[in-house]
Coordinates of C-alpha atoms in Angstrom, one line a residue:
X1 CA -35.7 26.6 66.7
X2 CA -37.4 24.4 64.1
X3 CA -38.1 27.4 62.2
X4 CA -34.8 28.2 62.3
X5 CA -33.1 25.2 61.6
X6 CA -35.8 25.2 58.0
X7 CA -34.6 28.5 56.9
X8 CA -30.8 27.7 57.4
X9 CA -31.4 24.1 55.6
X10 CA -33.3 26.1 52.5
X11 CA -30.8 28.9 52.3
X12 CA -27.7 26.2 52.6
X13 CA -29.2 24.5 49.1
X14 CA -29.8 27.9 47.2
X15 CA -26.3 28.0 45.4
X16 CA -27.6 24.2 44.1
X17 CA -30.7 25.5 42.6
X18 CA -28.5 28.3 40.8
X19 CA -25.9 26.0 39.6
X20 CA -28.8 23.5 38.1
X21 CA -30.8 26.6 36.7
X22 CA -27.4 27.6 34.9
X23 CA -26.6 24.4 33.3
X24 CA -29.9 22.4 33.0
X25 CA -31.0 19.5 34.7
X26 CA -29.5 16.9 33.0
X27 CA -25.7 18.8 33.4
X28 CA -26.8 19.6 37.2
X29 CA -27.7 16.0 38.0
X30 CA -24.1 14.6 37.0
X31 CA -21.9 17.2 38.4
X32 CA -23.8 17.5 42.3
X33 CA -25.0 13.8 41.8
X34 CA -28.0 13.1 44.9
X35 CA -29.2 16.1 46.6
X36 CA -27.7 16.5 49.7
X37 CA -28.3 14.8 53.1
X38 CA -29.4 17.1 56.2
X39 CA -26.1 18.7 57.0
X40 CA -25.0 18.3 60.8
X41 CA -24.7 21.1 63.4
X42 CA -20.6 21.2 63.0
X43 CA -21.6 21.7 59.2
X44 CA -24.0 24.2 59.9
X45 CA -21.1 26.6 61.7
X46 CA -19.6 26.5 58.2
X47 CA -20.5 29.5 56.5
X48 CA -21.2 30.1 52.6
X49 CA -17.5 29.9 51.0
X50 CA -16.3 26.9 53.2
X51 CA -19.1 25.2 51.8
X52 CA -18.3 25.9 47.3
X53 CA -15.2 23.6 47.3
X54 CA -17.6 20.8 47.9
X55 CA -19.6 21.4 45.1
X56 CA -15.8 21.8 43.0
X57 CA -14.8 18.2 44.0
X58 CA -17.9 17.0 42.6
X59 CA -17.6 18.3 39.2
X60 CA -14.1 17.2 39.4
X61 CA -15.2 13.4 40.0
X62 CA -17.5 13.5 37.1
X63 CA -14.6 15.8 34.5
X64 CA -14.0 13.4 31.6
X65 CA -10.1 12.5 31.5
X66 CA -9.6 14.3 28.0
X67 CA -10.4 17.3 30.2
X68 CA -7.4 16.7 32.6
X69 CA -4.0 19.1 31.6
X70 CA -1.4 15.7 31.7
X71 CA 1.5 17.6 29.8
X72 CA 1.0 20.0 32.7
X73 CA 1.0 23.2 30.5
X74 CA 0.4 26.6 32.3
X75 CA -1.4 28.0 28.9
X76 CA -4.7 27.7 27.2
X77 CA -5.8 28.4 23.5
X78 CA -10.0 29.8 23.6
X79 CA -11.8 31.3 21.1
X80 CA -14.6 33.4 22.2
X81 CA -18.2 34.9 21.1
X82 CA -17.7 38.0 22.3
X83 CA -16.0 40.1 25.3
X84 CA -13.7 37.7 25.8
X85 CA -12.1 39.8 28.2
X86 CA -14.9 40.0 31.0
X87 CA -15.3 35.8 30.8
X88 CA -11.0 35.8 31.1
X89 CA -11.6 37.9 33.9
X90 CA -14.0 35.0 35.6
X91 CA -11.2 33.0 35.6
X92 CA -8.5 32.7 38.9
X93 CA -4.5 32.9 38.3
X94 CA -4.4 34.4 35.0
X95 CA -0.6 35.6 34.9
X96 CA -1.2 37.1 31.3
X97 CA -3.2 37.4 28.2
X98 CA -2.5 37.8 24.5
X99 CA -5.2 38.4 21.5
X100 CA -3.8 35.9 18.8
X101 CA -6.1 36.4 16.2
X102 CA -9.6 38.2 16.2
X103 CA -11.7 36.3 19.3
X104 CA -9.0 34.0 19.4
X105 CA -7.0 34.3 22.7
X106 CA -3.6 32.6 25.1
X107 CA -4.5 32.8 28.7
X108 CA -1.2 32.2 31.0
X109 CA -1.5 30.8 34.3
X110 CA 0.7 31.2 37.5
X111 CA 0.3 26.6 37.8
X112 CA -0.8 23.9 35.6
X113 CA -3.7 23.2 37.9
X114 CA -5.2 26.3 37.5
X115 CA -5.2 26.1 33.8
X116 CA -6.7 22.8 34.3
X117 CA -9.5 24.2 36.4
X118 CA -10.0 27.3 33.9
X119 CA -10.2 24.9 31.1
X120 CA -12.5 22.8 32.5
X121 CA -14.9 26.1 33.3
X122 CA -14.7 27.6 30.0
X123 CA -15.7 24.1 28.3
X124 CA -19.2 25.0 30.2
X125 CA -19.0 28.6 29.3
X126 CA -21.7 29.8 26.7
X127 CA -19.3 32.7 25.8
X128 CA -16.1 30.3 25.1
X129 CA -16.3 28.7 21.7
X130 CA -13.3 26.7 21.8
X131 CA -10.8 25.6 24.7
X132 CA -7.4 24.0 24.5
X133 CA -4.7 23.6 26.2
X134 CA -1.5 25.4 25.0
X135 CA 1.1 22.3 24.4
X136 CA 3.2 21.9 22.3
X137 CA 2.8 20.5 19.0
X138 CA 5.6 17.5 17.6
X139 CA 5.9 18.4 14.4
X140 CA 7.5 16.0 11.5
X141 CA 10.2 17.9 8.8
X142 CA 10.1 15.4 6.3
X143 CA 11.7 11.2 6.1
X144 CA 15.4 10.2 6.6
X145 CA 16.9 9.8 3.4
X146 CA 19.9 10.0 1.9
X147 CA 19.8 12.9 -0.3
X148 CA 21.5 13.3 -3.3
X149 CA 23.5 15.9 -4.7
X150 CA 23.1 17.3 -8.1
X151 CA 25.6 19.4 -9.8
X152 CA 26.7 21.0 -13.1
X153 CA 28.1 18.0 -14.1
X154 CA 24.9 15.8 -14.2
X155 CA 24.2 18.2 -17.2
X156 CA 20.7 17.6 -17.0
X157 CA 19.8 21.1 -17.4
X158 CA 20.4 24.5 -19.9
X159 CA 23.3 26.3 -19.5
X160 CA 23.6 29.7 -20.1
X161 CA 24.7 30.0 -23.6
X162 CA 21.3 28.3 -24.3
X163 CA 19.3 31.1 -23.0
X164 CA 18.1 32.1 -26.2
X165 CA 17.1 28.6 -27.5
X166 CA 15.4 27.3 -24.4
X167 CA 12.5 26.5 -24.5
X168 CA 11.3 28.3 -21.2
X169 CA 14.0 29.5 -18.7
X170 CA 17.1 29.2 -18.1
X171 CA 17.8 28.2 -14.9
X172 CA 20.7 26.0 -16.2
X173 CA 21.5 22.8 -14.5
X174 CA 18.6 21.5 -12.9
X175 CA 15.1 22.8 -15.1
X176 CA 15.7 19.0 -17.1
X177 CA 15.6 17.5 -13.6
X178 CA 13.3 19.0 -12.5
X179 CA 10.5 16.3 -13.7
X180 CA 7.5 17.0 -11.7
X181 CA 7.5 20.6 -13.8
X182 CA 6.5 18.8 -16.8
X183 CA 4.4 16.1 -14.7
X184 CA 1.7 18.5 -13.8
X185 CA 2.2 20.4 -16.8
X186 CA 3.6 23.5 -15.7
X187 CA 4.8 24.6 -19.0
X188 CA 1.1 24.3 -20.3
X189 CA -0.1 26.1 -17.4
X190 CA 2.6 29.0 -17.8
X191 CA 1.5 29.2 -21.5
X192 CA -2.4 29.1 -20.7
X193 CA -1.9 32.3 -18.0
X194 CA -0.5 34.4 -20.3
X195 CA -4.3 34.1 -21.9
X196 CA -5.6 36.0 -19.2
X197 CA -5.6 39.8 -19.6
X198 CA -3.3 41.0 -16.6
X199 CA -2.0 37.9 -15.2
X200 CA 2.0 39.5 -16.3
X201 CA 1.2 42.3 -13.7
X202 CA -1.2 40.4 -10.9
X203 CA 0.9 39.4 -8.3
X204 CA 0.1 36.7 -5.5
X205 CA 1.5 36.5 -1.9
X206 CA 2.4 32.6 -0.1
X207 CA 2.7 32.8 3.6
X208 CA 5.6 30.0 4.6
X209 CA 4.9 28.7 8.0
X210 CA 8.2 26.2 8.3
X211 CA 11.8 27.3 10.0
X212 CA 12.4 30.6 8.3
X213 CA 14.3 31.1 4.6
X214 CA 18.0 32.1 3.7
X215 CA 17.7 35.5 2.2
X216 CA 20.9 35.5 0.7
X217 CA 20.0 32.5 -1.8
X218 CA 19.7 34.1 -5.4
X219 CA 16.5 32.3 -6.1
X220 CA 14.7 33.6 -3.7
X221 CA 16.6 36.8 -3.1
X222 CA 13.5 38.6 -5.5
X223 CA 10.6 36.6 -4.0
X224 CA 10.5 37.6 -0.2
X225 CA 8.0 39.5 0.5
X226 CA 9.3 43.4 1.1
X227 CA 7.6 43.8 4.6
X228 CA 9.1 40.5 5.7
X229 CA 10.6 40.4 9.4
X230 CA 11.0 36.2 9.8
X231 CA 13.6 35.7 7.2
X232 CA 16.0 33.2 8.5
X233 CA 19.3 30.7 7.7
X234 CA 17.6 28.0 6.9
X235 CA 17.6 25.1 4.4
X236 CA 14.0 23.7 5.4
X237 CA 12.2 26.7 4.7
X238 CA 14.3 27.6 1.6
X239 CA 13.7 24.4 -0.2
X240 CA 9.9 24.5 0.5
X241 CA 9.4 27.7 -0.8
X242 CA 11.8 27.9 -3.5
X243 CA 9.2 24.9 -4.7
X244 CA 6.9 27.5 -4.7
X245 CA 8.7 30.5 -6.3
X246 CA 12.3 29.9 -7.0
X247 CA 13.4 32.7 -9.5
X248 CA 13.1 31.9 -12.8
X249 CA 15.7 32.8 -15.9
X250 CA 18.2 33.8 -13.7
X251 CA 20.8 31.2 -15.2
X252 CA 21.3 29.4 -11.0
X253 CA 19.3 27.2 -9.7
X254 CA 15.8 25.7 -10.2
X255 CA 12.8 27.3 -11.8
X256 CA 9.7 27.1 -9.0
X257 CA 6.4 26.0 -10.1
X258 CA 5.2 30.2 -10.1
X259 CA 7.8 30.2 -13.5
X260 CA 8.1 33.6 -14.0
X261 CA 4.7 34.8 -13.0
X262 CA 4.9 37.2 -9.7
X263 CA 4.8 34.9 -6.3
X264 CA 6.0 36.6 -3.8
X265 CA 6.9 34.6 0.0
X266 CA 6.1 35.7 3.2
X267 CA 8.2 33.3 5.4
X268 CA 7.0 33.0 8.9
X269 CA 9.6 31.2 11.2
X270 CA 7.7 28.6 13.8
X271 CA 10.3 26.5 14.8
X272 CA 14.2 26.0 14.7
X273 CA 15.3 23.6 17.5
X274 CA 12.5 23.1 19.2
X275 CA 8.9 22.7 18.4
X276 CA 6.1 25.5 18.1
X277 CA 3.0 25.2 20.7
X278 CA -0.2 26.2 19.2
X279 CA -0.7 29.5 20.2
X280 CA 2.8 30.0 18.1
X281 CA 0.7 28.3 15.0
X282 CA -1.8 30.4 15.3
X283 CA -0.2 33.6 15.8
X284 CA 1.2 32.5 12.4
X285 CA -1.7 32.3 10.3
X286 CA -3.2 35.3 12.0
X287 CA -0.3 37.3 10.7
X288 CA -0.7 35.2 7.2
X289 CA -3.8 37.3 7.5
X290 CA -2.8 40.7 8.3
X291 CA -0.8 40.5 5.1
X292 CA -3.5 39.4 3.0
X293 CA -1.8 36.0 2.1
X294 CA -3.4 34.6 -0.7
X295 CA -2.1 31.3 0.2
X296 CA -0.6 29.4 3.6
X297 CA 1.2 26.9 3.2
X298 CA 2.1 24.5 6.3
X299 CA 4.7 21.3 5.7
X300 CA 4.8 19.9 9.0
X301 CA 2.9 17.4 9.8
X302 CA 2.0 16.2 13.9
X303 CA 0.1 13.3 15.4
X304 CA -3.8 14.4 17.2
X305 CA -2.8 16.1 20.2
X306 CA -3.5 14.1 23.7
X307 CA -5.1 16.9 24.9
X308 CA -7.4 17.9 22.4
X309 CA -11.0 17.6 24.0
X310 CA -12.8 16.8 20.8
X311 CA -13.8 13.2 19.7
X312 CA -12.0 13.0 16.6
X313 CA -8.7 14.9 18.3
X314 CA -8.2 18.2 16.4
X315 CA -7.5 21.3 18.4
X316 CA -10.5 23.3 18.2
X317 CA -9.0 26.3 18.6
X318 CA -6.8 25.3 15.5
X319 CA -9.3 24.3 13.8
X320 CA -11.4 28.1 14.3
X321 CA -7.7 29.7 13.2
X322 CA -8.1 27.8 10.0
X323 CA -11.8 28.4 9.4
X324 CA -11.0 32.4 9.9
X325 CA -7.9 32.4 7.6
X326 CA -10.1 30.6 5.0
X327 CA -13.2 33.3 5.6
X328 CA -10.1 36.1 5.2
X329 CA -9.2 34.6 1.2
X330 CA -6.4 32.2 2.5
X331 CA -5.8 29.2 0.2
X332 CA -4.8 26.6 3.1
X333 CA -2.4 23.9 1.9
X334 CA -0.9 20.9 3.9
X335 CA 1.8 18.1 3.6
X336 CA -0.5 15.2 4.6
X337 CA 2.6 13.3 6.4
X338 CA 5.1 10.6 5.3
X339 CA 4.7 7.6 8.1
X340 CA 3.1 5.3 5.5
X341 CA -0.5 4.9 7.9
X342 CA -3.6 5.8 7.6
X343 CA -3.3 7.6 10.6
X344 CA -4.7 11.6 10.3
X345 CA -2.3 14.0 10.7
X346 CA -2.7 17.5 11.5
X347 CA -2.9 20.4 10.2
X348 CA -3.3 18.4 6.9
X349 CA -6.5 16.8 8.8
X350 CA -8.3 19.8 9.7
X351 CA -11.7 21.1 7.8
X352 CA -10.6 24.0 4.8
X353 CA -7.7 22.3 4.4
X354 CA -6.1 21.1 1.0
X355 CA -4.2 17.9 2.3
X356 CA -1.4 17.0 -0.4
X357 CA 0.1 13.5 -0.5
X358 CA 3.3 12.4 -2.7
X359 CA 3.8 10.0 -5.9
X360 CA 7.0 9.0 -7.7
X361 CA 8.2 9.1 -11.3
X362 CA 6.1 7.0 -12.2
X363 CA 2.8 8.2 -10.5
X364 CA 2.6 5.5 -8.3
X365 CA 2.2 6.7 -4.5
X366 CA 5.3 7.2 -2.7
X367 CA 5.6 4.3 -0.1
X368 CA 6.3 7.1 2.5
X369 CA 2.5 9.3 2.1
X370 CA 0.0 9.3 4.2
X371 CA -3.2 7.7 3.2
X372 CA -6.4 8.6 4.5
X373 CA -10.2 10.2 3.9
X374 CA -8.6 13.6 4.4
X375 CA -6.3 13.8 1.5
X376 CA -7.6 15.6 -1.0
X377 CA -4.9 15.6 -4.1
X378 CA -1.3 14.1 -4.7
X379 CA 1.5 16.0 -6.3
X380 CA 5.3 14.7 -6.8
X381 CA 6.9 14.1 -3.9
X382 CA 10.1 11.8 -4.3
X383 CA 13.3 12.8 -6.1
X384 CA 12.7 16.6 -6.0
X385 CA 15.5 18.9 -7.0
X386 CA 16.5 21.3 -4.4
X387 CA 18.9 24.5 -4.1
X388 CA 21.2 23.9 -0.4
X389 CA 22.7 26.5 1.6
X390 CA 23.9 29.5 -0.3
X391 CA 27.8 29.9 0.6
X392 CA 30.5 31.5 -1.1
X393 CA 29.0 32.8 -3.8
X394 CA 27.6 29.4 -5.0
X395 CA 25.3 26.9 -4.1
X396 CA 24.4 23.4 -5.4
X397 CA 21.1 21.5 -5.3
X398 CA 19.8 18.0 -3.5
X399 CA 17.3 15.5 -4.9
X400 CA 14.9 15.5 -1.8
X401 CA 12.1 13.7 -1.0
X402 CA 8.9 14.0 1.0
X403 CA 5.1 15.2 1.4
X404 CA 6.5 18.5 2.7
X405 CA 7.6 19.1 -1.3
X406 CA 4.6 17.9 -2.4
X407 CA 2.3 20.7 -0.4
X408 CA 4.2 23.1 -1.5
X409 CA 3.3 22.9 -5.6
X410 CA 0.1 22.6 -4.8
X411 CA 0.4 26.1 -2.8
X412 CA 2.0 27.2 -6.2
X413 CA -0.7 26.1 -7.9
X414 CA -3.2 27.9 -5.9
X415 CA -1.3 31.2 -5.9
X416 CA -1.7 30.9 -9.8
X417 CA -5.0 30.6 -9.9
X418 CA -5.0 33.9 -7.8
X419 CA -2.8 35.5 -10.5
X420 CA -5.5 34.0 -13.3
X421 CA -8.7 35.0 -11.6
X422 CA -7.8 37.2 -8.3
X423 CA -11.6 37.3 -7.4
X424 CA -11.2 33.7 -6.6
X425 CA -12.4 32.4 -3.2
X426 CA -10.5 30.1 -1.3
X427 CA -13.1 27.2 -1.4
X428 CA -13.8 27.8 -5.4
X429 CA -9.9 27.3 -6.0
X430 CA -9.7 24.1 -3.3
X431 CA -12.2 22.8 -5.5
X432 CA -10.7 23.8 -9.0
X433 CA -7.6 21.6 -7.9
X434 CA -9.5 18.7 -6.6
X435 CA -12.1 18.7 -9.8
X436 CA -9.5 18.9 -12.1
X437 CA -7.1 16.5 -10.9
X438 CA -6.0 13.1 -12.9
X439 CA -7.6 10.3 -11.7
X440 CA -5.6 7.9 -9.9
X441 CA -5.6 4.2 -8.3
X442 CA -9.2 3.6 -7.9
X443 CA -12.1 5.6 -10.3
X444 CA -12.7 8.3 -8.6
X445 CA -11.9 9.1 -4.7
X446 CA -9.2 7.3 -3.2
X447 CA -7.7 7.2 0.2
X448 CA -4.6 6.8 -1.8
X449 CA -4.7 9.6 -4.5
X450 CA -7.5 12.0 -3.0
X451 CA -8.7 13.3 -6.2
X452 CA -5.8 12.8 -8.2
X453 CA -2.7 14.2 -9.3
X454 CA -2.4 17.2 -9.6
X455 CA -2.8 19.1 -13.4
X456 CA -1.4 22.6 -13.0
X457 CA -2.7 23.5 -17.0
X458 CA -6.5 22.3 -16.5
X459 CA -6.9 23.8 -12.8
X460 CA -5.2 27.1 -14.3
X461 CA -7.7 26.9 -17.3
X462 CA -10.6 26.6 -15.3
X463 CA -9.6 29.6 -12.8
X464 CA -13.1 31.4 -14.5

């Protein structure tokens, strides 16, 4: 019987050993804690299964509380080495699945607590890069303000019968209003790519990842991208990228930082009424990717996510979208926020990503910006002129302000280096715009300024 009873105490420890051999001793020794007592005879009836769930409430107990799903979400966001199908398949209650980007995955559960318990496994899986769970992210548009309107009667731009004698285009009405043009030296820059052999037949694609973009407004009408499927009614994503691109020297309107150089926007709706998850981000970028976009921009700004597992709060997963859509070409730009902290904000806050903060008229910071070690540049951000809905035939324009305006010629800026130099990588142009900013605040970096302020003629000039 003693023999016997030996055998059945050695064979009851065996899935122990297993479980330390997998993880190490040191991972072992805080999830089971002591070894185990001599189990009694009414233990001993139990067979092999009854006893696992013990050795489940012990890793529970020891889970750290960033682990724990508290927004209750039946999703998860993983990226993966490889097969990322067989370690999904380890996992119990997956309701669905969905390949977001390449080793980038959602997993659906049928309850939150499964997810929970599926994250917490694939944070100790050698096959799972990444984990996160699938919330959803509050995003920031831009500040309150009251915006205001500018019309033909401000006559602060070129009318029509001035085509011929303008200077540059004649996008009557607003192009004198327009100040941050000439504050980063846009007419310099548009001069300077004509020096490069092909730039008036290179083209360069901006992915828009904001609330969609009227298709009917005549500055942009030429600019969408042909394969586009996102386009939608809305002002938010129209101002940001007719920033970016607005048609120039077609007598309405504004002139967009491109000028008259081909930029071409692919606009990728994310939100309307409510806010995007992540999964919804990323699927974003990944299709920023497909289309070979030589540039994303992103103005939306949200705090760290409670979730996020990772010390300094980013969503890994995020973070590897980013990382991939950088290694694809992509030219990531972001609003870095307008609650006047210091606070990081994301995705501005994320690694390969060109954070852009605002200044006024007269190149002082815009009380609203961010200010942190992750900004990189500043670009103008306060009193921008802006084309409104398109209705009736007509439209007017809004002085706007904001770091979501801001991003958004510094996204111009990148896509004309891609028209200058279209061998450029996506790390050598971030660091064309930072290297060649003017100085600001402080010598050299700032929390305030980044680099600088952006200069649209000296980054296009050093596009070689």
């Amino acid at each position: 019987m003693k023999k016997l009873l030996c055998v059945l105490l050695i064979f009851s420890l065996l899935p122990n050993f297993a479980f330390a051999e997998s993880l190490g001793d040191a991972d072992a020794h805080e999830i089971t804690g002591t070894i185990k007592t001599i189990p009694s005879k009414t233990e001993f009836a139990k067979t092999l299964e009854d006893d696992i769930p013990k050795i489940t409430t012990a890793a529970e107990e020891t889970v750290p509380d960033s682990y724990r799903n508290k927004s209750g979400v039946k999703s998860l966001v993983a990226s993966f080495g490889n097969n990322a199908e067989k370690t999904i398949a380890t996992l119990a209650n997956v309701s669905g699945k969905e390949m977001l980007m390449e080793g980038i995955w959602r997993i659906d559960f049928t309850d939150a607590q499964s997810a929970e318990n599926a994250f917490i496994k694939l944070k100790k899986d050698e096959n799972a890069r990444t984990a996160d769970y699938d919330t959803v992210q509050e995003f920031d548009l831009g500040i309150p303000e009251n915006e205001e309107v500018v019309t033909e009667a401000d006559e602060g731009g070129i009318s029509p019968a001035d085509a011929e004698t303008a200077d540059y285009y004649n996008d009557y009405n607003l192009y004198k209003n327009s100040w941050y043009l000439d504050d980063i030296n846009a007419p310099d820059a548009w001069d300077a790519l004509k020096e490069y052999g092909g730039a008036d037949e290179n083209s360069a694609l901006v992915a828009v990842i904001d609330s969609g973009i009227d298709t009917k407004n005549p500055d942009l009408a030429d600019r969408i991208y042909k394969n586009s499927a996102d386009s939608h009614n809305s002002y938010r994503g129209t101002r940001v990228a007719s920033v970016i691109s607005a048609q120039a020297d077609n007598g309405v309107g504004i002139c967009g930082v491109s000028g008259g150089f081909d930029v071409k926007i692919l606009p990728l709706k994310v939100f309307s009424n409510n806010n995007p998850s992540a999964s919804v981000l990323i699927s974003a970028i990944n299709k920023a990717v497909e289309h070979k976009a030589d540039v994303i921009n992103m103005s939306l700004t949200s705090y760290a996510e409670q979730n996020a597992s990772g010390t300094d709060g980013k969503i890994e997963t995020m973070q590897e979208a980013i990382n991939k859509a950088t290694e694809a070409g992509c030219i990531v730009v972001a609003s870095a926020g307008n609650y006047y902290s210091n606070f990081p904000l994301y995705p501005a806050s994320y690694d390969n990503v060109i954070s852009v903060g605002a200044y006024n008229t007269p190149r002082e910071r815009a009380g609203f910006s961010q200010y942190n070690d992750y900004v990189d540049v500043t670009a103008p951000g306060q009193s921008i002129v802006l084309p409104t809905h398109y209705t009736n035939g007509s439209f007017n324009c809004v002085s706007s302000s904001g770091t979501s305006f801001s991003a958004p010629i510094v996204s111009a800026a990148a896509a004309l280096l891609r028209i200058a130099n279209p061998k450029i990588s996506a790390v050598q142009a971030s660091n064309v715009i930072k290297n060649t900013a003017s100085d600001l605040g402080k010598s050299g970096y700032d929390l305030f300024y980044g680099f600088g302020a952006l200069d649209l003629a000296a980054a296009v000039k050093s596009a070689e």
